[in-house]
């Protein structure tokens, strides 16, 4: 009788979704309707609304700063990069809070409320600024009171704080709806990252088609108010799915930070002992020991007690977990060049477009920030091809569920990104030559007789690069960290773009002070953006070489 009960419990164990519970904290059976695509669609809907709101602020921010707030091009670009960088670094804090204290669900709800507070303040300040500067900010420069400017930046960073809690948790929570240990759900999880990026790109397309036009031609107050409404909708959608979600079970084992920390502490305490002692004890033991990777051998010292006795298999797993975190660092560093390049689409690319012929008809001009839509359109078109055509073909050749490895995918995107900067430099050289040929170099705010459509190829290549690198980074940093740290893992991925934006801002500031003839003159016809783009192309190439070196020796967690 007892044996039958044990078998029944074992069968039940096999049908339970590991480390997941429902909204009441009960273990989830695989036959349960919770989780999967049904739940993921609620979460994807939230992300679409959030990206619509975020890009509604960021995509055209440099136009607002140089127009309504009256800042110079270099100052505005540096401040946009600084804000974007901070916004991309704050998820490290948001992910830590979610993984260590509140959980992803609660963090998303609280962060969304903070987000709404910032967006509401921006909308109110845009109304007040429009009263101080009745002319449209996109067409005439103006300087509102310093108090309004200070409050605007305060509200902007409130938005960054809200985004910092929202961004890493929503995607991790969405991926949590699929059981990676189930073969079918594992394939669905691979597709989830592709369709996640496809969906949020659709949100960005709507932003660039609708909001940018409203901001440039109708009202900045309305242009900031609509994103605020979008976030209210996002919160409602997210709460509607509450009963369908899978939630992480409260694990009884030590927190990953504690486990990883004690490995480093033990290794430091045993630093005088040679790691060969471990291998010697393994050879003399009667049973085959757990596998120890050859990388970061100094951490193997954490396995030795002062008496020279190897600990149990759990300690081996903790050492490998610590090594897995260290292996991420070179990959992270090598992707910073990509992060710097990524920052250009919403700053200097947009300012380039201002100087070019943007006529659609005699009375309609294309808002320069709208050209960013080509990034999103190329993503929207390429992701279905990648997921439904490329992956199945590659899967049949490599026998890998994802078709190609995550690092291979990231590397392809880095090459495309470098190519985009080369093309951007060549097109900017042509634009400057055209300005010179028509004696427009010294004419401030002159429209160069060169179609703005010349910028489209660099935008399209940016989108193609994102399909490979950004989606690859999302999956890589989600997959290669301990399960309890997945919000933090996605924060690491986002921090690449945060640090990249900060480095871009630093580069602009240093070059502006060091160069005799300004690369970023307010009159872009006298500037030298082409030199800046060539510099970024070189940084991208160096970053890719660095990435290639470490990717070849990378050992995947599983």
Coordinates of C-alpha atoms in Angstrom, one line a residue:
X1 CA 0.0 0.0 0.0
X2 CA 2.8 2.3 1.0
X3 CA 4.7 1.5 -2.3
X4 CA 1.6 2.4 -4.3
X5 CA 1.3 5.7 -2.6
X6 CA 4.9 6.5 -3.3
X7 CA 4.4 5.7 -7.0
X8 CA 1.3 7.9 -7.2
X9 CA 3.3 10.7 -5.7
X10 CA 6.1 10.1 -8.2
X11 CA 3.6 10.2 -11.1
X12 CA 2.1 13.4 -9.7
X13 CA 5.6 14.9 -9.5
X14 CA 6.3 14.2 -13.1
X15 CA 3.1 16.1 -14.1
X16 CA 3.9 19.2 -12.0
X17 CA 5.4 22.3 -13.6
X18 CA 8.6 22.7 -11.7
X19 CA 9.2 25.8 -9.6
X20 CA 5.8 27.3 -10.6
X21 CA 2.5 27.9 -8.7
X22 CA -0.8 29.5 -9.5
X23 CA -2.0 32.9 -8.2
X24 CA -3.1 31.2 -5.0
X25 CA 0.3 29.6 -4.4
X26 CA -0.8 26.1 -5.4
X27 CA 1.5 23.7 -7.4
X28 CA 0.7 23.7 -11.1
X29 CA 0.0 20.6 -13.1
X30 CA 1.1 20.5 -16.7
X31 CA -2.5 19.9 -17.6
X32 CA -3.4 23.2 -16.0
X33 CA -4.7 26.1 -18.3
X34 CA -2.3 28.5 -16.5
X35 CA 0.7 29.7 -18.4
X36 CA 1.7 29.2 -22.0
X37 CA 0.7 31.5 -24.8
X38 CA -2.6 32.4 -23.2
X39 CA -0.9 34.1 -20.3
X40 CA 2.0 35.4 -22.4
X41 CA -0.4 37.3 -24.7
X42 CA -1.6 39.4 -21.7
X43 CA 2.0 40.2 -20.9
X44 CA 3.0 40.9 -24.5
X45 CA 0.0 43.3 -24.7
X46 CA 1.4 45.2 -21.7
X47 CA 4.8 45.5 -23.3
X48 CA 3.3 46.8 -26.5
X49 CA 1.6 49.6 -24.6
X50 CA 4.7 50.3 -22.5
X51 CA 7.0 50.6 -25.6
X52 CA 4.4 52.8 -27.3
X53 CA 4.6 55.1 -24.2
X54 CA 8.4 54.9 -23.8
X55 CA 9.2 55.7 -27.5
X56 CA 6.5 58.3 -27.4
X57 CA 8.8 60.1 -25.1
X58 CA 12.3 59.1 -26.3
X59 CA 12.0 58.9 -30.1
X60 CA 11.4 62.6 -30.5
X61 CA 12.9 63.9 -27.3
X62 CA 15.8 65.7 -29.0
X63 CA 13.4 67.7 -31.1
X64 CA 11.6 68.8 -27.9
X65 CA 14.8 69.8 -26.2
X66 CA 16.2 71.7 -29.1
X67 CA 12.8 73.3 -29.8
X68 CA 10.6 73.9 -26.9
X69 CA 13.4 74.0 -24.3
X70 CA 15.9 75.9 -26.6
X71 CA 19.0 73.7 -26.0
X72 CA 21.9 73.3 -28.4
X73 CA 22.2 70.1 -30.6
X74 CA 25.3 68.8 -28.7
X75 CA 23.8 69.6 -25.2
X76 CA 20.4 68.0 -26.2
X77 CA 22.1 64.9 -27.7
X78 CA 24.3 64.4 -24.6
X79 CA 21.3 64.8 -22.3
X80 CA 19.2 62.4 -24.3
X81 CA 22.0 59.8 -24.2
X82 CA 22.5 60.4 -20.4
X83 CA 18.7 59.9 -19.7
X84 CA 18.6 56.9 -22.0
X85 CA 21.6 55.5 -20.3
X86 CA 20.2 55.9 -16.8
X87 CA 16.9 54.5 -18.0
X88 CA 18.7 51.4 -19.2
X89 CA 20.8 51.0 -16.1
X90 CA 17.9 51.3 -13.6
X91 CA 16.6 47.9 -14.5
X92 CA 19.5 46.5 -12.6
X93 CA 17.9 48.0 -9.4
X94 CA 14.4 47.0 -10.5
X95 CA 15.5 43.4 -11.3
X96 CA 17.3 43.1 -7.9
X97 CA 14.2 44.3 -6.0
X98 CA 12.0 41.9 -8.0
X99 CA 14.2 38.8 -7.6
X100 CA 15.1 39.5 -3.9
X101 CA 12.1 41.0 -2.3
X102 CA 8.8 41.8 -4.2
X103 CA 8.6 39.2 -7.0
X104 CA 8.0 40.1 -10.6
X105 CA 4.3 40.5 -10.5
X106 CA 4.2 43.1 -7.6
X107 CA 7.2 44.9 -9.1
X108 CA 5.5 45.3 -12.4
X109 CA 2.3 46.8 -10.8
X110 CA 4.3 49.3 -8.6
X111 CA 6.6 50.3 -11.4
X112 CA 3.7 51.0 -13.7
X113 CA 2.1 53.3 -11.1
X114 CA 5.5 55.2 -10.9
X115 CA 5.6 55.3 -14.7
X116 CA 2.2 56.9 -14.8
X117 CA 3.2 59.5 -12.2
X118 CA 6.2 60.6 -14.5
X119 CA 4.1 60.6 -17.6
X120 CA 1.4 62.7 -15.9
X121 CA 4.0 65.3 -14.8
X122 CA 5.4 65.5 -18.3
X123 CA 2.0 66.1 -19.8
X124 CA 1.2 68.8 -17.3
X125 CA 4.6 70.5 -17.9
X126 CA 4.1 70.4 -21.6
X127 CA 0.8 72.2 -21.2
X128 CA 2.5 74.9 -19.1
X129 CA 5.5 75.2 -21.5
X130 CA 3.1 75.6 -24.4
X131 CA 1.6 78.6 -22.6
X132 CA 5.1 80.2 -22.2
X133 CA 6.0 79.3 -25.8
X134 CA 2.9 79.4 -27.9
X135 CA 4.8 78.6 -31.1
X136 CA 5.3 74.9 -31.9
X137 CA 8.5 73.8 -30.4
X138 CA 9.5 71.8 -33.4
X139 CA 9.4 74.9 -35.6
X140 CA 10.7 77.7 -33.3
X141 CA 13.2 77.6 -30.5
X142 CA 12.1 78.9 -27.1
X143 CA 13.3 79.0 -23.5
X144 CA 10.6 78.5 -20.8
X145 CA 11.4 79.3 -17.1
X146 CA 14.2 77.4 -15.5
X147 CA 11.8 75.9 -13.0
X148 CA 9.8 74.3 -15.8
X149 CA 13.0 72.9 -17.3
X150 CA 14.1 71.4 -14.0
X151 CA 10.7 69.9 -13.3
X152 CA 10.7 68.5 -16.9
X153 CA 14.0 66.6 -16.2
X154 CA 12.7 65.5 -12.8
X155 CA 9.6 64.0 -14.5
X156 CA 11.7 62.4 -17.2
X157 CA 13.8 60.6 -14.6
X158 CA 10.6 59.5 -12.8
X159 CA 9.6 57.8 -16.1
X160 CA 13.1 56.2 -16.1
X161 CA 12.6 54.8 -12.6
X162 CA 9.2 53.4 -13.6
X163 CA 10.7 51.8 -16.7
X164 CA 13.5 50.4 -14.6
X165 CA 11.2 48.3 -12.6
X166 CA 8.8 47.5 -15.5
X167 CA 11.2 46.5 -18.3
X168 CA 13.2 43.5 -16.8
X169 CA 10.3 42.0 -15.0
X170 CA 7.7 42.0 -17.7
X171 CA 9.8 40.0 -20.2
X172 CA 11.1 37.6 -17.6
X173 CA 7.6 37.1 -16.3
X174 CA 6.4 36.4 -19.8
X175 CA 9.2 33.8 -20.4
X176 CA 8.3 32.2 -17.1
X177 CA 4.9 31.2 -18.6
X178 CA 6.8 28.4 -20.5
X179 CA 8.4 25.4 -18.9
X180 CA 11.9 25.2 -20.4
X181 CA 12.2 21.5 -19.3
X182 CA 9.2 20.5 -21.4
X183 CA 10.3 19.8 -25.1
X184 CA 7.3 21.5 -26.7
X185 CA 7.2 24.4 -24.3
X186 CA 11.0 24.9 -24.7
X187 CA 10.4 25.5 -28.5
X188 CA 7.6 27.9 -27.6
X189 CA 9.9 29.8 -25.3
X190 CA 12.4 30.2 -28.1
X191 CA 9.7 31.6 -30.3
X192 CA 8.4 33.8 -27.5
X193 CA 11.5 36.0 -27.6
X194 CA 11.1 36.5 -31.3
X195 CA 7.4 37.3 -31.2
X196 CA 8.0 39.5 -28.1
X197 CA 10.3 41.7 -30.1
X198 CA 8.0 41.6 -33.1
X199 CA 5.0 42.8 -31.0
X200 CA 6.8 45.7 -29.2
X201 CA 8.2 46.8 -32.6
X202 CA 4.6 47.1 -33.8
X203 CA 4.0 49.4 -30.9
X204 CA 7.0 51.5 -31.9
X205 CA 5.7 51.7 -35.5
X206 CA 2.4 53.2 -34.2
X207 CA 4.4 55.6 -32.1
X208 CA 6.5 56.8 -34.9
X209 CA 3.5 57.1 -37.3
X210 CA 1.1 58.8 -35.0
X211 CA 2.7 60.3 -31.9
X212 CA 5.7 61.9 -33.7
X213 CA 3.3 63.6 -36.1
X214 CA 1.1 64.9 -33.3
X215 CA 4.1 66.2 -31.4
X216 CA 5.7 68.0 -34.4
X217 CA 2.4 69.4 -35.9
X218 CA -0.3 69.5 -33.2
X219 CA 0.7 69.6 -29.5
X220 CA 3.4 68.3 -27.3
X221 CA 0.9 68.2 -24.4
X222 CA -1.2 65.8 -26.4
X223 CA 1.9 63.9 -27.6
X224 CA 2.9 63.2 -24.0
X225 CA -0.7 62.7 -22.8
X226 CA -1.5 59.8 -25.1
X227 CA 1.5 57.7 -23.8
X228 CA 0.1 58.3 -20.3
X229 CA -3.3 56.9 -21.4
X230 CA -1.5 53.9 -23.0
X231 CA 0.1 53.0 -19.6
X232 CA -3.3 53.1 -17.9
X233 CA -4.4 50.6 -20.5
X234 CA -1.3 48.5 -20.0
X235 CA -2.0 48.3 -16.2
X236 CA -5.6 47.2 -16.8
X237 CA -4.5 44.5 -19.3
X238 CA -1.9 43.2 -17.0
X239 CA -4.3 42.9 -14.0
X240 CA -6.9 41.1 -16.2
X241 CA -4.5 38.2 -16.7
X242 CA -3.7 37.8 -12.9
X243 CA -5.6 34.5 -12.5
X244 CA -4.0 32.9 -15.6
X245 CA -0.3 33.5 -14.8
X246 CA 2.3 31.1 -13.6
X247 CA 4.3 32.5 -10.6
X248 CA 7.7 31.4 -9.3
X249 CA 7.5 29.1 -6.3
X250 CA 9.2 30.3 -3.2
X251 CA 12.4 28.2 -3.3
X252 CA 13.7 26.9 0.0
X253 CA 17.3 26.9 -1.1
X254 CA 19.6 29.8 -0.5
X255 CA 19.2 33.0 -2.6
X256 CA 21.6 33.0 -5.6
X257 CA 23.4 36.1 -4.3
X258 CA 24.1 34.2 -1.1
X259 CA 25.2 31.0 -3.0
X260 CA 27.4 32.9 -5.4
X261 CA 28.8 35.1 -2.7
X262 CA 29.9 32.3 -0.5
X263 CA 31.8 30.7 -3.4
X264 CA 33.9 33.8 -3.8
X265 CA 34.4 34.1 0.0
X266 CA 35.5 30.4 0.3
X267 CA 37.9 30.8 -2.7
X268 CA 39.5 33.9 -1.1
X269 CA 39.9 32.1 2.2
X270 CA 41.6 29.1 0.5
X271 CA 43.7 31.2 -2.0
X272 CA 47.0 29.6 -0.8
X273 CA 45.7 26.1 -1.6
X274 CA 46.4 24.8 -5.2
X275 CA 43.4 23.7 -7.2
X276 CA 45.2 20.5 -8.2
X277 CA 44.3 19.1 -4.7
X278 CA 40.7 18.8 -5.9
X279 CA 41.7 16.8 -9.0
X280 CA 43.9 14.5 -6.9
X281 CA 41.1 13.8 -4.4
X282 CA 38.7 13.1 -7.3
X283 CA 41.0 10.5 -8.8
X284 CA 41.4 8.7 -5.6
X285 CA 37.7 8.6 -4.8
X286 CA 35.5 5.5 -5.5
X287 CA 32.7 7.4 -7.3
X288 CA 32.9 9.7 -10.3
X289 CA 32.9 13.3 -9.1
X290 CA 30.7 16.1 -10.6
X291 CA 32.1 17.8 -13.7
X292 CA 34.3 20.8 -13.0
X293 CA 34.9 23.2 -15.9
X294 CA 38.4 24.3 -16.7
X295 CA 37.6 28.0 -16.8
X296 CA 38.2 30.2 -13.7
X297 CA 40.1 27.5 -11.8
X298 CA 40.7 29.8 -8.9
X299 CA 37.0 29.3 -7.9
X300 CA 37.7 25.6 -7.5
X301 CA 39.4 26.5 -4.3
X302 CA 36.0 27.1 -2.8
X303 CA 35.5 23.3 -2.9
X304 CA 38.3 22.6 -0.4
X305 CA 37.8 22.7 3.3
X306 CA 40.7 23.8 5.5
X307 CA 41.4 20.1 6.2
X308 CA 41.6 19.4 2.4
X309 CA 38.3 17.5 2.0
X310 CA 36.1 18.1 -1.0
X311 CA 32.5 19.0 -0.2
X312 CA 29.3 17.4 -1.6
X313 CA 27.9 17.7 -5.1
X314 CA 25.8 20.8 -4.1
X315 CA 29.0 22.8 -3.6
X316 CA 30.2 21.7 -7.1
X317 CA 26.9 23.1 -8.5
X318 CA 27.4 26.4 -6.7
X319 CA 30.9 26.8 -8.0
X320 CA 29.7 26.2 -11.6
X321 CA 26.9 28.7 -11.0
X322 CA 29.5 31.4 -9.9
X323 CA 31.6 30.6 -13.0
X324 CA 28.5 31.0 -15.2
X325 CA 28.1 34.5 -13.9
X326 CA 31.7 35.4 -14.6
X327 CA 31.5 34.0 -18.1
X328 CA 28.9 36.6 -18.9
X329 CA 31.2 39.6 -18.2
X330 CA 33.4 39.4 -21.3
X331 CA 30.3 39.0 -23.5
X332 CA 28.7 42.0 -21.8
X333 CA 31.8 44.2 -22.3
X334 CA 32.2 43.2 -25.9
X335 CA 28.6 44.3 -26.7
X336 CA 29.1 47.8 -25.5
X337 CA 30.2 49.0 -28.9
X338 CA 26.8 47.9 -30.2
X339 CA 25.1 49.8 -27.3
X340 CA 27.0 53.0 -28.4
X341 CA 25.8 52.6 -32.0
X342 CA 22.3 51.9 -30.9
X343 CA 22.0 55.3 -29.2
X344 CA 22.5 57.2 -32.5
X345 CA 19.1 56.5 -34.1
X346 CA 17.2 58.8 -31.8
X347 CA 19.8 61.6 -31.7
X348 CA 22.1 62.4 -34.6
X349 CA 20.1 60.4 -37.2
X350 CA 17.1 62.5 -36.4
X351 CA 19.0 65.8 -36.5
X352 CA 20.4 64.8 -40.0
X353 CA 16.9 64.3 -41.2
X354 CA 15.9 67.9 -40.1
X355 CA 18.4 69.3 -42.7
X356 CA 17.2 67.2 -45.6
X357 CA 14.4 67.4 -48.1
X358 CA 11.5 65.8 -46.3
X359 CA 8.6 66.7 -48.6
X360 CA 5.9 64.2 -49.3
X361 CA 3.9 66.8 -51.1
X362 CA 3.9 70.6 -51.5
X363 CA 2.2 70.9 -48.0
X364 CA 3.3 67.8 -46.1
X365 CA 6.8 67.2 -44.6
X366 CA 7.9 64.0 -43.0
X367 CA 8.8 64.5 -39.3
X368 CA 12.5 63.5 -39.0
X369 CA 12.0 61.2 -36.1
X370 CA 9.4 59.3 -38.1
X371 CA 12.2 57.8 -40.1
X372 CA 12.9 55.5 -37.1
X373 CA 9.9 53.6 -38.3
X374 CA 12.1 51.9 -40.8
X375 CA 13.9 50.2 -37.9
X376 CA 10.7 48.8 -36.6
X377 CA 9.3 47.9 -40.0
X378 CA 12.4 45.9 -40.9
X379 CA 12.1 44.1 -37.5
X380 CA 8.4 43.4 -38.1
X381 CA 9.1 42.0 -41.6
X382 CA 12.2 40.0 -40.7
X383 CA 11.2 38.3 -37.4
X384 CA 8.4 36.2 -39.0
X385 CA 10.9 35.2 -41.7
X386 CA 13.5 34.4 -39.1
X387 CA 11.2 32.4 -36.8
X388 CA 9.2 30.5 -39.5
X389 CA 11.7 30.1 -42.3
X390 CA 15.3 30.5 -41.1
X391 CA 15.0 28.7 -37.7
X392 CA 13.4 25.5 -39.1
X393 CA 16.0 25.3 -41.9
X394 CA 18.8 25.9 -39.5
X395 CA 17.3 23.5 -37.0
X396 CA 17.3 20.7 -39.6
X397 CA 21.0 21.3 -40.1
X398 CA 22.3 22.0 -36.6
X399 CA 19.7 19.9 -34.7
X400 CA 19.5 22.8 -32.2
X401 CA 16.0 23.9 -31.0
X402 CA 16.8 27.5 -31.7
X403 CA 18.5 26.8 -35.1
X404 CA 21.7 28.7 -34.3
X405 CA 23.3 29.4 -31.0
X406 CA 22.5 32.6 -29.1
X407 CA 26.0 33.9 -29.4
X408 CA 26.1 33.2 -33.2
X409 CA 22.9 35.2 -33.5
X410 CA 24.3 38.1 -31.4
X411 CA 27.5 38.1 -33.6
X412 CA 25.6 38.4 -36.9
X413 CA 23.8 41.4 -35.6
X414 CA 27.0 43.1 -34.5
X415 CA 28.4 42.8 -38.1
X416 CA 25.2 44.3 -39.5
X417 CA 25.5 47.2 -37.0
X418 CA 29.0 48.0 -38.1
X419 CA 27.9 48.0 -41.7
X420 CA 25.1 50.4 -40.8
X421 CA 27.6 52.9 -39.4
X422 CA 29.8 52.6 -42.5
X423 CA 26.7 53.4 -44.7
X424 CA 25.7 56.3 -42.3
X425 CA 29.2 57.8 -42.7
X426 CA 29.1 57.5 -46.5
X427 CA 25.7 59.1 -46.7
X428 CA 26.6 61.9 -44.3
X429 CA 29.7 62.6 -46.5
X430 CA 27.4 62.9 -49.5
X431 CA 25.1 65.2 -47.6
X432 CA 27.9 67.5 -46.6
X433 CA 29.3 67.6 -50.2
X434 CA 25.8 68.4 -51.5
X435 CA 25.6 71.3 -49.0
X436 CA 29.0 72.6 -50.2
X437 CA 28.1 72.3 -53.9
X438 CA 25.0 74.5 -53.3
X439 CA 26.8 77.0 -51.0
X440 CA 24.7 76.1 -48.0
X441 CA 27.5 75.4 -45.6
X442 CA 27.2 78.8 -43.8
X443 CA 23.4 79.0 -44.1
X444 CA 21.9 77.9 -40.7
X445 CA 18.8 75.7 -40.9
X446 CA 19.1 75.5 -44.7
X447 CA 17.4 72.5 -46.3
X448 CA 20.0 70.5 -48.3
X449 CA 18.6 69.5 -51.7
X450 CA 19.0 65.8 -50.9
X451 CA 16.1 63.5 -50.2
X452 CA 15.7 62.3 -46.7
X453 CA 15.1 58.8 -48.2
X454 CA 18.9 58.5 -48.4
X455 CA 18.9 57.8 -44.7
X456 CA 16.6 54.7 -45.0
X457 CA 19.3 52.1 -45.7
X458 CA 21.1 52.8 -42.4
X459 CA 17.7 52.6 -40.5
X460 CA 16.9 49.3 -42.2
X461 CA 20.3 47.8 -41.3
X462 CA 19.8 48.9 -37.7
X463 CA 16.5 47.0 -37.7
X464 CA 18.1 43.9 -39.2
X465 CA 20.9 44.1 -36.6
X466 CA 18.3 44.3 -33.8
X467 CA 16.5 41.1 -35.0
X468 CA 19.7 39.2 -34.4
X469 CA 21.6 41.0 -31.6
X470 CA 18.9 42.4 -29.3
X471 CA 16.7 39.3 -29.4
X472 CA 19.8 37.1 -29.0
X473 CA 20.9 39.1 -26.0
X474 CA 17.5 38.9 -24.4
X475 CA 17.4 35.1 -24.7
X476 CA 21.1 34.8 -23.7
X477 CA 20.9 36.8 -20.5
X478 CA 17.6 35.2 -19.5
X479 CA 18.9 31.7 -20.1
X480 CA 22.4 31.8 -18.8
X481 CA 21.7 33.1 -15.2
X482 CA 20.2 31.1 -12.3
X483 CA 16.5 30.7 -12.6
X484 CA 15.9 32.9 -9.6
X485 CA 17.9 35.8 -11.2
X486 CA 16.2 36.0 -14.5
X487 CA 14.9 39.6 -14.0
X488 CA 18.5 40.5 -13.1
X489 CA 19.7 38.6 -16.2
X490 CA 17.5 40.8 -18.5
X491 CA 18.7 43.8 -16.5
X492 CA 22.3 42.9 -17.5
X493 CA 21.2 42.9 -21.1
X494 CA 19.5 46.3 -20.8
X495 CA 22.5 47.7 -19.0
X496 CA 24.5 47.2 -22.3
X497 CA 22.4 49.9 -23.9
X498 CA 22.5 52.1 -20.7
X499 CA 26.3 52.1 -20.5
X500 CA 26.4 52.4 -24.3
X501 CA 24.3 55.6 -24.1
X502 CA 26.4 57.0 -21.3
X503 CA 29.6 56.2 -23.3
X504 CA 28.0 57.9 -26.4
X505 CA 27.3 60.9 -24.3
X506 CA 30.8 60.9 -22.9
X507 CA 32.2 60.6 -26.5
X508 CA 30.2 63.5 -27.7
X509 CA 31.3 65.7 -24.7
X510 CA 35.0 64.8 -25.1
X511 CA 35.0 65.3 -28.9
X512 CA 33.1 68.6 -28.6
X513 CA 35.8 69.9 -26.2
X514 CA 38.8 68.4 -27.9
X515 CA 38.0 69.1 -31.6
X516 CA 39.0 72.5 -33.1
X517 CA 36.2 72.4 -35.7
X518 CA 33.1 71.1 -34.0
X519 CA 31.8 67.7 -35.1
X520 CA 28.4 68.5 -33.6
X521 CA 27.9 72.2 -34.6
X522 CA 24.3 73.4 -34.4
X523 CA 24.6 74.1 -38.1
X524 CA 25.1 70.4 -39.2
X525 CA 26.3 71.6 -42.6
X526 CA 29.4 72.9 -40.8
X527 CA 29.6 69.8 -38.5
X528 CA 31.5 66.5 -39.1
X529 CA 29.1 63.8 -38.2
X530 CA 30.7 61.6 -40.8
X531 CA 33.9 61.5 -38.7
X532 CA 31.9 60.5 -35.7
X533 CA 30.2 57.7 -37.6
X534 CA 33.5 56.4 -38.9
X535 CA 34.8 56.4 -35.3
X536 CA 31.7 54.3 -34.3
X537 CA 32.2 51.9 -37.2
X538 CA 35.8 51.3 -35.9
X539 CA 34.5 50.8 -32.3
X540 CA 31.9 48.3 -33.6
X541 CA 34.6 46.4 -35.5
X542 CA 36.9 46.3 -32.4
X543 CA 33.9 45.2 -30.2
X544 CA 33.1 42.4 -32.6
X545 CA 36.7 41.1 -32.6
X546 CA 36.6 41.1 -28.8
X547 CA 33.2 39.3 -28.8
X548 CA 34.5 36.7 -31.3
X549 CA 37.5 35.8 -29.1
X550 CA 35.4 35.2 -26.0
X551 CA 32.4 33.6 -27.8
X552 CA 34.6 30.8 -29.2
X553 CA 35.5 29.7 -25.7
X554 CA 32.1 30.3 -24.0
X555 CA 30.6 27.3 -22.2
X556 CA 26.8 27.4 -22.1
X557 CA 25.2 26.9 -18.7
X558 CA 23.3 23.8 -19.9

